[in-house]
Amino acid sequence: LCDIDNFSYKDIASFLSLPLGTVMSRLFRGRRLLQKQLWEYARKRGLVKDEIQH
């Protein structure tokens, strides 16, 4: 709802009858999980290196 339909956190909390903090923390955790899964997907396919070399 937030990232696709551009609803505010407050609107989502109202729609789902959840506290605002719950909506915010669930979205944060979901985004973090998606980032980790996409990184692992890319790593397994050789699209990114395991470590950044300086």
Short mmCIF file of C-alpha atoms in Angstrom, two decimals, residues 25-51:
data_model
loop_
_atom_site.label_atom_id
_atom_site.label_comp_id
_atom_site.label_asym_id
_atom_site.label_seq_id
_atom_site.Cartn_x
_atom_site.Cartn_y
_atom_site.Cartn_z
CA SER A 25 8.00 -1.42 11.91
CA ARG A 26 6.43 -4.06 9.65
CA LEU A 27 7.25 -2.04 6.54
CA PHE A 28 10.81 -1.50 7.75
CA ARG A 29 11.29 -5.21 8.45
CA GLY A 30 9.68 -6.20 5.16
CA ARG A 31 11.90 -3.86 3.16
CA ARG A 32 15.00 -5.09 4.99
CA LEU A 33 14.05 -8.74 4.32
CA LEU A 34 13.42 -7.99 0.63
CA GLN A 35 16.80 -6.26 0.37
CA LYS A 36 18.58 -9.26 1.90
CA GLN A 37 16.77 -11.72 -0.37
CA LEU A 38 17.48 -9.67 -3.50
CA TRP A 39 21.14 -9.34 -2.53
CA GLU A 40 21.41 -13.11 -2.03
CA TYR A 41 19.64 -13.76 -5.34
CA ALA A 42 22.07 -11.45 -7.15
CA ARG A 43 25.08 -12.93 -5.36
CA LYS A 44 24.14 -16.50 -6.28
CA ARG A 45 23.88 -15.52 -9.93
CA GLY A 46 27.21 -13.72 -9.97
CA LEU A 47 25.68 -10.30 -10.42
CA VAL A 48 27.46 -8.89 -7.36
CA LYS A 49 30.63 -9.85 -5.54
CA ASP A 50 30.51 -11.35 -2.05
CA GLU A 51 32.70 -8.59 -0.66
#
